[in-house]
Tab-separated table of C-alpha atoms and ligand atoms in Angstrom:
chain	number	residue	atom	x	y	z
A	241	UNK	CA	-14.622	-2.841	-6.875
A	242	UNK	CA	-15.383	0.388	-5.040
A	243	UNK	CA	-11.944	1.472	-3.828
A	244	UNK	CA	-11.245	4.330	-1.411
A	245	UNK	CA	-7.703	5.644	-1.398
A	246	UNK	CA	-7.055	7.567	1.811
A	247	UNK	CA	-4.355	10.141	1.088
A	248	UNK	CA	-3.666	12.011	-2.133
A	249	UNK	CA	0.140	11.908	-2.021
A	250	UNK	CA	2.617	9.935	-4.131
A	251	UNK	CA	1.226	6.486	-3.376
A	252	UNK	CA	-2.437	7.479	-3.496
A	253	UNK	CA	-2.075	9.050	-6.915
A	254	UNK	CA	0.138	6.255	-8.223
A	255	UNK	CA	-2.390	3.606	-7.284
A	256	UNK	CA	-5.246	5.539	-8.846
A	257	UNK	CA	-3.200	5.880	-12.024
A	258	UNK	CA	-2.299	2.204	-12.047
A	259	UNK	CA	-5.923	1.186	-11.556
A	260	UNK	CA	-7.321	3.541	-14.191
A	261	UNK	CA	-9.335	1.684	-16.787
A	262	UNK	CA	-9.381	-1.570	-14.787
A	263	UNK	CA	-13.088	-1.370	-13.940
A	264	UNK	CA	-12.801	0.005	-10.413
A	265	UNK	CA	-14.664	2.947	-8.966
A	266	UNK	CA	-12.057	5.031	-7.159
A	267	UNK	CA	-12.697	7.711	-4.553
A	268	UNK	CA	-9.898	9.638	-2.885
A	269	UNK	CA	-10.351	10.374	0.785
A	270	UNK	CA	-8.725	13.749	1.383
A	271	UNK	CA	-8.615	16.225	4.235
A	272	UNK	CA	-9.449	18.821	1.576
A	273	UNK	CA	-11.557	17.046	-1.053
A	274	UNK	CA	-12.331	20.252	-2.951
A	275	UNK	CA	-8.625	20.952	-3.461
A	276	UNK	CA	-8.168	17.577	-5.155
A	277	UNK	CA	-11.179	17.557	-7.514
A	278	UNK	CA	-9.191	18.343	-10.673
A	279	UNK	CA	-6.436	15.859	-9.818
A	280	UNK	CA	-9.024	13.161	-9.132
A	281	UNK	CA	-10.987	13.874	-12.302
A	282	UNK	CA	-7.791	13.540	-14.335
A	283	UNK	CA	-7.599	9.980	-12.976
A	284	UNK	CA	-11.310	9.287	-13.529
A	285	UNK	CA	-11.778	9.307	-9.753
A	286	UNK	CA	-13.894	11.245	-7.268
A	287	UNK	CA	-13.084	12.899	-3.950
A	288	UNK	CA	-14.715	12.915	-0.526
A	289	UNK	CA	-13.694	13.309	3.067
A	290	UNK	CA	-11.736	10.277	4.307
A	291	UNK	CA	-14.641	8.938	6.401
A	292	UNK	CA	-17.211	9.269	3.575
A	293	UNK	CA	-14.834	7.743	1.041
A	294	UNK	CA	-14.128	4.774	3.312
A	295	UNK	CA	-17.775	4.262	4.198
A	296	UNK	CA	-18.787	3.745	0.571
A	297	UNK	CA	-15.901	1.460	-0.346
A	298	UNK	CA	-15.355	-2.292	-0.385
A	299	UNK	CA	-11.572	-1.840	-0.299
A	300	UNK	CA	-9.939	0.974	1.678
A	301	UNK	CA	-6.294	1.714	0.896
A	302	UNK	CA	-4.323	3.557	3.575
A	303	UNK	CA	-1.731	5.764	1.860
A	304	UNK	CA	-0.849	8.032	4.762
A	305	UNK	CA	2.387	9.000	6.497
A	306	UNK	CA	2.962	6.735	9.481
A	307	UNK	CA	3.351	9.645	11.880
A	308	UNK	CA	-0.306	10.649	11.336
A	309	UNK	CA	-1.696	7.160	10.832
A	310	UNK	CA	-3.257	6.459	14.215
A	311	UNK	CA	-5.346	9.622	14.371
A	312	UNK	CA	-6.227	9.555	10.668
A	313	UNK	CA	-7.225	5.886	10.721
A	314	UNK	CA	-9.383	6.259	13.823
A	315	UNK	CA	-11.209	9.132	12.121
A	316	UNK	CA	-12.313	6.780	9.347
A	317	UNK	CA	-14.902	5.277	11.702
A	318	UNK	CA	-16.110	1.671	11.752
A	319	UNK	CA	-14.566	-0.330	8.890
A	320	UNK	CA	-15.617	-3.751	10.206
A	321	UNK	CA	-15.964	-6.232	7.353
A	322	UNK	CA	-14.132	-4.075	4.834
A	323	UNK	CA	-10.845	-4.981	3.234
A	324	UNK	CA	-8.178	-2.511	4.365
A	325	UNK	CA	-4.889	-2.425	2.477
A	326	UNK	CA	-2.078	-1.040	4.603
A	327	UNK	CA	0.688	0.214	2.345
A	328	UNK	CA	2.262	2.391	5.034
A	329	UNK	CA	5.771	1.777	6.248
A	330	UNK	CA	6.315	2.791	9.876
A	331	UNK	CA	9.193	5.086	9.016
A	332	UNK	CA	10.929	7.637	11.162
A	333	UNK	CA	14.415	8.760	12.087
A	334	UNK	CA	16.270	5.999	13.898
A	335	UNK	CA	19.817	6.725	15.110
A	336	UNK	CA	19.964	9.667	12.711
A	337	UNK	CA	18.841	7.756	9.628
A	338	UNK	CA	15.557	6.792	7.995
A	339	UNK	CA	14.394	3.509	9.465
A	340	UNK	CA	11.529	1.531	10.919
A	341	UNK	CA	10.287	2.855	14.251
A	342	UNK	CA	8.828	-0.519	15.230
A	343	UNK	CA	9.234	-4.165	14.331
A	344	UNK	CA	10.385	-7.631	15.415
A	345	UNK	CA	7.576	-8.171	17.927
A	346	UNK	CA	4.888	-6.163	16.113
A	347	UNK	CA	4.343	-4.352	12.817
A	348	UNK	CA	2.595	-1.280	11.512
A	349	UNK	CA	-0.066	-3.505	9.988
A	350	UNK	CA	-0.820	-5.179	13.310
A	351	UNK	CA	-1.150	-1.760	14.912
A	352	UNK	CA	-3.568	-0.731	12.160
A	353	UNK	CA	-5.619	-3.873	12.722
A	354	UNK	CA	-5.801	-2.986	16.415
A	355	UNK	CA	-7.196	0.450	15.549
A	356	UNK	CA	-9.829	-1.015	13.198
A	357	UNK	CA	-11.698	-3.847	14.942
A	358	UNK	CA	-13.239	-6.287	12.480
A	359	UNK	CA	-11.500	-4.822	9.433
A	360	UNK	CA	-9.845	-7.358	7.121
A	361	UNK	CA	-6.367	-5.829	7.055
A	362	UNK	CA	-3.908	-6.878	4.367
A	363	UNK	CA	-0.345	-5.610	4.333
A	364	UNK	CA	0.895	-5.020	0.802
A	365	UNK	CA	1.906	-2.333	-1.701
A	366	UNK	CA	4.595	-1.168	0.738
A	367	UNK	CA	7.506	-2.892	-0.988
A	368	UNK	CA	8.290	-0.734	-4.028
A	369	UNK	CA	8.171	2.950	-4.854
A	370	UNK	CA	5.126	4.776	-6.081
A	371	UNK	CA	6.494	5.030	-9.624
A	372	UNK	CA	6.379	1.245	-10.007
A	373	UNK	CA	2.869	1.100	-8.516
A	374	UNK	CA	1.732	3.618	-11.130
A	375	UNK	CA	3.152	1.712	-14.084
A	376	UNK	CA	4.625	-1.786	-14.165
A	377	UNK	CA	4.406	-2.029	-17.949
A	378	UNK	CA	8.011	-1.000	-18.639
A	379	UNK	CA	9.463	-3.790	-16.479
A	380	UNK	CA	10.531	-6.957	-18.328
A	381	UNK	CA	8.881	-9.269	-15.752
A	382	UNK	CA	5.900	-8.713	-13.430
A	383	UNK	CA	7.354	-7.455	-10.134
A	384	UNK	CA	6.636	-9.473	-7.032
A	385	UNK	CA	4.313	-8.035	-4.385
A	386	UNK	CA	3.817	-9.947	-1.142
A	387	UNK	CA	0.629	-9.808	0.903
A	388	UNK	CA	0.165	-10.618	4.591
A	389	UNK	CA	-3.254	-10.960	6.186
A	390	UNK	CA	-5.446	-13.206	8.300
A	391	UNK	CA	-8.436	-13.376	5.911
A	392	UNK	CA	-7.912	-15.657	2.913
A	393	UNK	CA	-10.888	-14.276	0.974
A	394	UNK	CA	-9.655	-10.721	1.474
A	395	UNK	CA	-6.218	-11.706	0.224
A	396	UNK	CA	-7.852	-13.261	-2.844
A	397	UNK	CA	-9.537	-9.959	-3.716
A	398	UNK	CA	-6.374	-8.013	-2.986
A	399	UNK	CA	-4.419	-10.401	-5.246
A	400	UNK	CA	-6.821	-9.530	-8.054
A	401	UNK	CA	-6.244	-5.808	-7.457
A	402	UNK	CA	-2.469	-6.400	-7.446
A	403	UNK	CA	-2.799	-8.271	-10.709
A	404	UNK	CA	-4.676	-5.294	-12.195
A	405	UNK	CA	-1.631	-3.203	-11.237
A	406	UNK	CA	0.633	-5.689	-13.027
A	407	UNK	CA	2.130	-7.313	-9.941
A	408	UNK	CA	2.884	-10.968	-9.334
A	409	UNK	CA	0.940	-11.321	-6.050
A	410	UNK	CA	2.434	-13.749	-3.531
A	411	UNK	CA	0.878	-14.762	-0.217
A	412	UNK	CA	3.340	-14.236	2.660
A	413	UNK	CA	0.989	-15.692	5.268
A	414	UNK	CA	-0.880	-14.236	8.223
A	415	UNK	CA	-0.818	-10.579	9.282
A	416	UNK	CA	2.114	-11.185	11.613
A	417	UNK	CA	4.196	-11.706	8.468
A	418	UNK	CA	3.964	-7.937	8.023
A	419	UNK	CA	6.882	-8.080	10.483
A	420	UNK	CA	8.841	-9.434	7.513
A	421	UNK	CA	7.324	-7.253	4.801
A	422	UNK	CA	8.011	-3.918	6.486
A	423	UNK	CA	11.786	-4.529	6.869
A	424	UNK	CA	11.706	-6.041	3.371
A	425	UNK	CA	10.523	-2.643	2.099
A	426	UNK	CA	13.709	-1.170	3.567
A	427	UNK	CA	15.715	-3.291	1.106
A	428	UNK	CA	14.058	-1.465	-1.800
A	429	UNK	CA	14.337	1.912	-0.059
A	430	UNK	CA	18.029	1.405	0.708
A	431	UNK	CA	18.829	0.379	-2.857
A	432	UNK	CA	16.762	3.211	-4.321
A	433	UNK	CA	17.873	6.040	-2.076
A	434	UNK	CA	21.311	5.071	-0.746
A	435	UNK	CA	22.753	2.697	-3.333
A	436	UNK	CA	22.046	4.689	-6.484
A	437	UNK	CA	19.545	2.321	-8.064
A	438	UNK	CA	16.864	4.983	-8.416
A	439	UNK	CA	13.119	4.478	-8.218
A	440	UNK	CA	12.268	2.621	-11.432
A	441	UNK	CA	13.082	-0.958	-10.519
A	442	UNK	CA	11.546	-3.849	-8.616
A	443	UNK	CA	12.223	-7.403	-7.513
A	444	UNK	CA	10.749	-10.414	-9.286
A	445	UNK	CA	10.022	-13.949	-8.045
A	446	UNK	CA	11.686	-16.338	-10.479
A	447	UNK	CA	11.080	-20.067	-10.379
A	448	UNK	CA	13.355	-22.708	-11.766
A	449	UNK	CA	12.077	-24.554	-14.830
A	450	UNK	CA	14.124	-27.541	-13.686
A	451	UNK	CA	15.858	-27.494	-17.063
A	452	UNK	CA	19.541	-26.428	-17.093
A	453	UNK	CA	20.096	-23.695	-19.714
B	99	NAP	N1	6.254	7.103	-1.701
B	99	NAP	C1	6.549	5.844	-1.931
B	99	NAP	O1	7.216	5.531	-2.940
B	99	NAP	C2	6.032	4.760	-1.005
B	99	NAP	C3	6.171	3.413	-1.391
B	99	NAP	C4	5.658	2.415	-0.555
B	99	NAP	C5	5.011	2.758	0.624
B	99	NAP	N2	4.910	4.083	0.963
B	99	NAP	C6	4.191	4.407	2.193
B	99	NAP	O2	2.926	4.908	1.815
B	99	NAP	C7	2.512	5.927	2.715
B	99	NAP	C8	2.197	7.183	1.924
B	99	NAP	O3	3.366	7.636	1.301
B	99	NAP	P1	3.357	8.862	0.274
B	99	NAP	O4	4.735	8.952	-0.272
B	99	NAP	O5	2.209	8.761	-0.661
B	99	NAP	O6	3.122	10.097	1.283
B	99	NAP	P2	2.767	11.594	0.916
B	99	NAP	O7	3.134	11.876	-0.498
B	99	NAP	O8	3.337	12.442	1.981
B	99	NAP	O9	1.171	11.655	0.996
B	99	NAP	C9	0.457	11.317	2.136
B	99	NAP	C10	-0.948	11.887	2.068
B	99	NAP	O10	-1.544	11.641	3.320
B	99	NAP	C11	-2.588	12.594	3.541
B	99	NAP	N3	-2.614	13.056	4.922
B	99	NAP	C12	-3.635	12.885	5.796
B	99	NAP	N4	-3.372	13.424	6.977
B	99	NAP	C13	-2.156	13.981	6.856
B	99	NAP	C14	-1.331	14.741	7.753
B	99	NAP	N5	-1.710	15.040	9.009
B	99	NAP	N6	-0.132	15.163	7.281
B	99	NAP	C15	0.277	14.896	6.037
B	99	NAP	N7	-0.465	14.174	5.136
B	99	NAP	C16	-1.658	13.739	5.562
B	99	NAP	C17	-2.329	13.736	2.558
B	99	NAP	O11	-3.423	13.726	1.625
B	99	NAP	P3	-4.605	14.836	1.814
B	99	NAP	O12	-3.878	16.159	2.011
B	99	NAP	O13	-5.383	14.807	0.548
B	99	NAP	O14	-5.391	14.435	3.014
B	99	NAP	C18	-1.031	13.382	1.885
B	99	NAP	O15	-0.996	13.749	0.531
B	99	NAP	C19	3.643	6.101	3.727
B	99	NAP	O16	3.319	5.443	4.916
B	99	NAP	C20	4.846	5.472	3.050
B	99	NAP	O17	5.747	4.896	3.979
B	99	NAP	C21	5.399	5.083	0.190
């Protein structure tokens, strides 16, 4: 697939690394494409402005800080028909601590869908740290990664991309289920940053065999 990764930070680079050698054509969309040429080449990727990168892609991954998301996403132009992966968590300071600045009756992903009419938005890749996205191979079980979106075909293609990254893709339902997936990301963040677990771990979905051990 032709994949545009908008943002060249931790998540953008991690995803490019994780997808290296999986048959995808990756272009980073950067505010300063020239600055990122060497970094992109080291990951067998190209660079362009965000709007050009998105225009040429089948899948557009949004790896931007939430605080800049609305302006940056609107500048991408018309993405109708394209699959848009929203891996952003709507984070900010809440009561003096890192938290979600919206939720319950909406989600970041639903806001993104409102900014991009006709885009096939899928919420995913927001639930673990960038280190795991870059390399799942050292984990003893494929980590679970939930997806929420309204377009079943889009979720099918995103599931394939998640599988290329080594994730166990699970369908969480329609895009409104991003209201569950964004707080769910806070479970990982809290364990990683406040409970001493560090960044190299993930959750797995384990199913009973029905056979007592
Ligand atoms: N870090 C994680 O482990 C992790 C895990 C799951 C989800 N997430 C979510 O993924 C998103 C990206 O996180 P990240 O850690 O990759 O962020 P980051 O390291 O800060 O990188 C964000 C990138 O966004 C681009 N950008 C565009 N406009 C910008 C602006 N006005 N100000 C700053 N950057 C701008 C920059 O790339 P250019 O300079 O090339 O334009 C920048 O490198 C966030 O919403 C975060 O909540 C992060």
